Every structure is written in structure tokens, then in C-alpha cells.
Amino acid sequence: MAGLASSIYNALFRRNTVMLGTVFASAFAMQLGFDTGSEKIWNSINQGRQWKDIKHKFMEQAEDDEE
Amino acid sequence: MTMLARSALRTVRPLGAAARNAASRTATRSASTSSSTAEGTASSWKTNALPAGATLFAIGSVAWYYQMFGRNVDAMTPAEEGLHPTKYPWEHAKWYKTFDHASLRRGFQVYREVCASCHSLSRVPYRAAVGNFMTVDEAKALAEENEYDTEPNNEGEIEKRPGKLSDYLPSPYKNDEAARAANNGALPPDLSLMVKARHGGCDYIFSLLTGYPEEPPAGAVVQEGLNFNPYFPGTGIAMARVLYDDLVEYDDGTKATTSQMAKDVTEFLNWAAEPEMDDRKKMGWKVLAISSVLFALSVWVKRYKWAPIKSRKLVYTPPVQSKILTKLPQPPNKS
């Protein structure tokens, strides 16, 4: 455990530039993860209510009309 | 078990003793002198007079203030106020639900085929429909059905051009005066913000649309050219009942009953008034999620920082007390 902690410290936090990079990269990853996850929950709660769930009907219809 | 029973017994005994003592005490007091008890009650009334009077004054002044300024003042009779709409369990009004966009599509169809002949929806552009209940091609085709003014050309003439996605829905009348003239003096209001603009919102609009009775109740006075609707303030509304079963034909096969159309067009009007609702709710949940994590974190940091302060122990060692006279220099003993 101590070995892991010290290796993380040495790899990511020892140099300020590396730590800055770590902060930016982890912020980006966290935001990506949070947005993806919350979007997934929201879409599952509102299954079938949003336009993206029903638009296929009308898109197909439009293509049929053109043929 | 035995321990519990024993301790329970122990607690019971002093209670009984106390009751016995109290009984004997009151008996002795009433037997000894009657004058002393009367004096006691009199003095207690005198000491309580000020707080009791202040309490009565406070209650009285609050009551007077309430009856003077606190009550609802109705300038109109209930008929003039209009019947309060029924509360309906709107699915899209829940905190975690978006609009039902299939319903929005049906509602827009109802608006276009029924309402739009009198009511404008002047704050909604065609582009708003794209990605909400219409495809781009459908919205473009719909926009091109109407003509709009161009910018002045080289000769300063304003020409007509087919509509674009950025154009707003056309109004049925050129201006309010034309609308009044065509509707017996009554102005059909713009519906863009109608859900926000009326008390009761969706409930009111749904109740109004479906609340026309077959004929006005006995005794109701309905002016010439008006229709009876109990939900409309004043009960006399210039708009007649417009929604009847199977008035429109939905392209998704939903049965177009009166209440179905009223529900769809009400939800559509709610969307027109609050097109940002879906995103607003989703963003609100995200804000709650993140700020609850931050709040928990700040509670933890507070406890972490305060732990040494809360758990420290202060020990006070008083100085040794001694008579001050003993500290004075003693005179030499002459004896």
C-alpha cells in the first residue's frame, strides 16, 4: 500500500508540471464520465419520451415518401 | 432479565412513595389553614398578570391584523373569478421527466389544424421544432408553405419569399385590431407563453378546452355572441368549443378524442412557453449531484479541521491558596 502510494506520488505529483497535467487530465476524464453516466440515467428514466427515441418513425416515413 | 425486573421494581417503589407523600401533604395543607392557600393563589395571579396580559394583547393584535389585512379580498364573485381548474397529474411536470415529444408532435398538429386559424404563436420559429418534434425536412417544407417579406431590393421594393427555418410562425391576423374585427371584438390571445400567463397553467388550459357544457346551466346569463365556460373568468368566453372527437387525424395512430387532443395541445403549449424545460431539469439534477458531493466534502473537511479543537482537554490548575499575611515580612520576635 505504501509502495503504491509512493509510486503514485513519484509518478504524478512530484513535479509540478506533471501534477498540473494530472489535474487537467483527471478533470477531463471525470467530466466525461459524469456526463456520460448522468446522460445514461436520464435517458433510461425518460425512455421513449424524447425526440431521439421516436424520430426513427418519421425519418423512415420521409424516406418512404421520396421513393 | 432478572436485573431488568429488579431495576424496574426499584423505580416503581419511590414513585409509590412520592404519590403517598403528595397525598398526605395536600391533606395536611388543606387541613391546617385555608387563608394561606388563598393568599398563595392571589399572589400567583398577580405575578402572572403581566405575561398573561401581554400574551392576550399579542394574540388579539395578531387576530385584529389578520382580519383587517390578512384575509383574501375578492373584488369579484366566484362566477367572475372562474372555476378553479382540476389538478391533473401531468407526466411532463414531474421533476425527472421530459416532455413526451410524440405528444408535442400531436399537439403541434392540433395547433396547426385547429387553433392557428385564430390564435398566433408568434414567438416560436420553425427551427425550434427541429429536433423536438419534426425532422429538418418536415420543418423546411412547412416553412416554405408560407411567404415572408424580403429585405428591400435595389429599387427599394419589398418582395415575398418562401419561409425559412429561421422565420417565426405566421399569425392569422395582421394585427390585434384585425383580429378583434374578425372575432366580434374579442382578441384571441397569442399562445406562445399562455401556459405561463394563466393561473393554473396546463390545468387551466386543459379544463377550459374540455370544460364546455352541452348547454349553459339553468340561471346562467350568457351574453349574445359568447359561450358558457365555467373555467373562464366571467364564464362568458368568445371562443366556442372547438375540440370534438376525431377532429384531427394523428399520423401515429393515436385515437383523437377530445381529451387526447386537449392534452396534446396543452403539452405543446407548455413546450412553446418553456422550450428549455428538458435541458433545465437535466442540468438541475447534475447541479444537485455535484453540489451534494461538494457539500459532503466540505462537512468532512470541517470535521477534520475541528477534530483537534473539539477533542482537546483543558486542564486548569489553580494556584496554591495561602493567607496573604503569611507572605508579609514578619517583625522580629521581641519576647
Coordinates of N, CA, C and O in Angstrom, one line a residue, chain A:
Chain A
M1 N 0.8 -1.2 0.0 CA 0.0 0.0 0.0 C 0.9 1.2 0.0 O 0.7 2.2 -0.8
A2 N 1.9 1.2 0.9 CA 2.8 2.4 1.0 C 3.6 2.5 -0.3 O 3.8 3.6 -0.8
G3 N 4.0 1.3 -0.8 CA 4.7 1.3 -2.1 C 3.9 1.9 -3.2 O 4.4 2.7 -4.0
L4 N 2.6 1.5 -3.2 CA 1.7 2.1 -4.3 C 1.6 3.6 -4.2 O 1.7 4.3 -5.1
A5 N 1.4 4.0 -2.9 CA 1.2 5.4 -2.7 C 2.4 6.2 -3.1 O 2.3 7.2 -3.7
S6 N 3.6 5.7 -2.7 CA 4.8 6.4 -3.0 C 5.1 6.4 -4.5 O 5.5 7.4 -5.1
S7 N 4.7 5.3 -5.1 CA 4.9 5.3 -6.6 C 4.0 6.2 -7.3 O 4.4 6.9 -8.3
I8 N 2.7 6.3 -6.8 CA 1.8 7.3 -7.4 C 2.3 8.7 -7.2 O 2.3 9.5 -8.1
Y9 N 2.8 8.9 -6.0 CA 3.4 10.3 -5.7 C 4.5 10.6 -6.6 O 4.6 11.7 -7.2
N10 N 5.4 9.6 -6.7 CA 6.6 9.9 -7.6 C 6.2 10.1 -9.0 O 6.8 10.9 -9.7
A11 N 5.2 9.3 -9.5 CA 4.8 9.4 -10.9 C 4.0 10.6 -11.2 O 4.2 11.2 -12.3
L12 N 3.1 11.0 -10.3 CA 2.1 12.0 -10.7 C 2.3 13.4 -10.0 O 2.0 14.4 -10.6
F13 N 2.7 13.4 -8.8 CA 2.7 14.6 -8.0 C 4.0 15.3 -7.7 O 4.1 16.3 -7.1
R14 N 5.1 14.5 -8.1 CA 6.4 15.0 -7.6 C 6.8 16.3 -8.3 O 7.2 17.3 -7.7
R15 N 6.6 16.3 -9.6 CA 6.9 17.5 -10.4 C 5.7 18.3 -10.6 O 4.6 17.8 -11.0
N16 N 5.8 19.6 -10.5 CA 4.6 20.5 -10.6 C 4.0 20.4 -12.0 O 2.7 20.4 -12.1
T17 N 4.8 20.4 -13.0 CA 4.2 20.3 -14.4 C 3.5 19.0 -14.6 O 2.4 19.0 -15.2
V18 N 4.0 17.9 -14.1 CA 3.3 16.6 -14.2 C 2.0 16.7 -13.4 O 1.0 16.2 -13.9
M19 N 2.1 17.3 -12.2 CA 0.8 17.3 -11.4 C -0.2 18.2 -12.1 O -1.4 17.8 -12.1
L20 N 0.2 19.3 -12.7 CA -0.8 20.1 -13.5 C -1.4 19.3 -14.6 O -2.7 19.3 -14.8
G21 N -0.6 18.5 -15.3 CA -1.1 17.7 -16.3 C -2.1 16.6 -15.7 O -3.2 16.4 -16.3
T22 N -1.7 16.1 -14.6 CA -2.6 15.1 -13.9 C -4.0 15.7 -13.6 O -5.0 15.1 -13.8
V23 N -3.9 16.9 -13.1 CA -5.2 17.6 -12.7 C -6.0 17.8 -13.9 O -7.2 17.5 -13.9
F24 N -5.4 18.3 -15.0 CA -6.2 18.6 -16.2 C -6.8 17.3 -16.8 O -8.0 17.3 -17.1
A25 N -5.9 16.3 -16.9 CA -6.4 15.1 -17.5 C -7.5 14.4 -16.6 O -8.5 14.0 -17.2
S26 N -7.3 14.4 -15.3 CA -8.4 13.8 -14.5 C -9.6 14.6 -14.5 O -10.7 14.0 -14.5
A27 N -9.6 15.9 -14.5 CA -10.8 16.8 -14.6 C -11.5 16.4 -15.9 O -12.7 16.2 -15.9
F28 N -10.8 16.3 -17.0 CA -11.4 15.9 -18.3 C -12.1 14.6 -18.2 O -13.2 14.4 -18.6
A29 N -11.3 13.6 -17.6 CA -11.9 12.3 -17.5 C -13.1 12.2 -16.6 O -14.1 11.6 -17.0
M30 N -13.0 12.9 -15.5 CA -14.2 12.9 -14.6 C -15.4 13.5 -15.2 O -16.5 13.0 -15.1
Q31 N -15.2 14.6 -15.9 CA -16.4 15.3 -16.5 C -17.0 14.4 -17.6 O -18.2 14.3 -17.7
L32 N -16.1 13.8 -18.4 CA -16.6 12.9 -19.4 C -17.4 11.7 -18.8 O -18.5 11.4 -19.2
G33 N -16.8 11.2 -17.7 CA -17.5 10.1 -17.0 C -18.8 10.5 -16.4 O -19.9 9.8 -16.6
F34 N -18.8 11.7 -15.8 CA -20.0 12.1 -15.1 C -21.1 12.4 -16.1 O -22.3 12.0 -16.0
D35 N -20.7 13.1 -17.2 CA -21.7 13.5 -18.2 C -22.3 12.2 -18.9 O -23.5 12.1 -19.1
T36 N -21.4 11.3 -19.2 CA -21.9 10.1 -19.8 C -22.9 9.3 -18.9 O -23.9 8.9 -19.3
G37 N -22.4 9.2 -17.7 CA -23.3 8.5 -16.7 C -24.6 9.1 -16.5 O -25.7 8.5 -16.5
S38 N -24.6 10.4 -16.3 CA -25.9 11.1 -15.9 C -26.8 11.1 -17.2 O -28.0 11.0 -17.0
E39 N -26.2 11.2 -18.3 CA -27.0 11.2 -19.6 C -27.7 9.8 -19.7 O -28.8 9.7 -20.1
K40 N -26.9 8.8 -19.4 CA -27.5 7.4 -19.5 C -28.6 7.2 -18.5 O -29.7 6.7 -18.9
I41 N -28.5 7.7 -17.3 CA -29.5 7.6 -16.3 C -30.8 8.4 -16.8 O -31.9 7.9 -16.7
W42 N -30.5 9.6 -17.2 CA -31.6 10.5 -17.7 C -32.4 9.8 -18.8 O -33.6 9.8 -18.8
N43 N -31.6 9.3 -19.8 CA -32.3 8.7 -20.9 C -33.1 7.4 -20.5 O -34.1 7.1 -21.1
S44 N -32.6 6.7 -19.5 CA -33.3 5.5 -19.1 C -34.6 5.9 -18.4 O -35.6 5.2 -18.5
I45 N -34.5 7.0 -17.6 CA -35.8 7.4 -16.9 C -36.8 7.9 -17.9 O -38.0 7.6 -17.8
N46 N -36.3 8.6 -19.0 CA -37.2 9.2 -20.0 C -37.3 8.3 -21.2 O -37.4 8.9 -22.3
Q47 N -37.2 7.0 -21.0 CA -37.2 6.1 -22.2 C -38.5 6.3 -23.0 O -39.6 6.3 -22.5
G48 N -38.3 6.6 -24.3 CA -39.5 6.7 -25.2 C -40.1 8.0 -25.2 O -41.1 8.2 -26.0
R49 N -39.7 9.0 -24.4 CA -40.3 10.3 -24.4 C -39.6 11.3 -25.3 O -40.2 12.2 -25.7
Q50 N -38.3 11.1 -25.4 CA -37.5 12.1 -26.1 C -37.5 11.9 -27.6 O -37.9 10.9 -28.1
W51 N -37.2 13.0 -28.3 CA -37.2 13.0 -29.8 C -36.3 11.9 -30.4 O -36.7 11.3 -31.3
K52 N -35.2 11.7 -29.7 CA -34.3 10.7 -30.3 C -34.8 9.3 -30.2 O -34.4 8.4 -31.0
D53 N -35.8 9.1 -29.3 CA -36.4 7.8 -29.2 C -37.5 7.6 -30.3 O -37.8 6.4 -30.6
I54 N -38.1 8.7 -30.7 CA -39.2 8.5 -31.6 C -38.9 8.9 -33.1 O -39.7 8.7 -34.0
K55 N -37.7 9.6 -33.3 CA -37.6 10.2 -34.6 C -37.4 9.2 -35.7 O -37.7 9.5 -36.8
H56 N -37.0 7.9 -35.4 CA -36.8 7.0 -36.4 C -38.1 6.7 -37.2 O -38.1 6.5 -38.4
K57 N -39.2 6.8 -36.5 CA -40.5 6.6 -37.2 C -40.7 7.6 -38.4 O -41.0 7.3 -39.5
F58 N -40.4 8.9 -38.1 CA -40.6 9.9 -39.0 C -39.5 10.0 -40.1 O -39.8 10.4 -41.2
M59 N -38.3 9.7 -39.7 CA -37.2 9.7 -40.6 C -37.5 8.6 -41.7 O -37.4 8.8 -42.9
E60 N -37.9 7.4 -41.3 CA -38.2 6.3 -42.2 C -39.4 6.7 -43.1 O -39.3 6.5 -44.3
Q61 N -40.4 7.4 -42.5 CA -41.5 7.8 -43.3 C -41.1 8.7 -44.4 O -41.5 8.6 -45.6
A62 N -40.2 9.7 -44.1 CA -39.8 10.7 -45.1 C -39.1 10.0 -46.2 O -39.3 10.3 -47.4
E63 N -38.2 9.0 -45.9 CA -37.5 8.3 -46.9 C -38.5 7.5 -47.8 O -38.3 7.4 -49.0
D64 N -39.5 6.9 -47.2 CA -40.5 6.2 -48.0 C -41.2 7.1 -49.0 O -41.5 6.8 -50.1
D65 N -41.5 8.3 -48.5 CA -42.2 9.3 -49.4 C -41.4 9.6 -50.6 O -41.9 9.8 -51.7
E66 N -40.1 9.7 -50.4 CA -39.2 10.1 -51.5 C -39.1 9.0 -52.6 O -39.0 9.2 -53.8
E67 N -39.2 7.7 -52.1 CA -39.1 6.6 -53.1 C -40.3 6.5 -54.0 O -41.3 7.0 -53.8

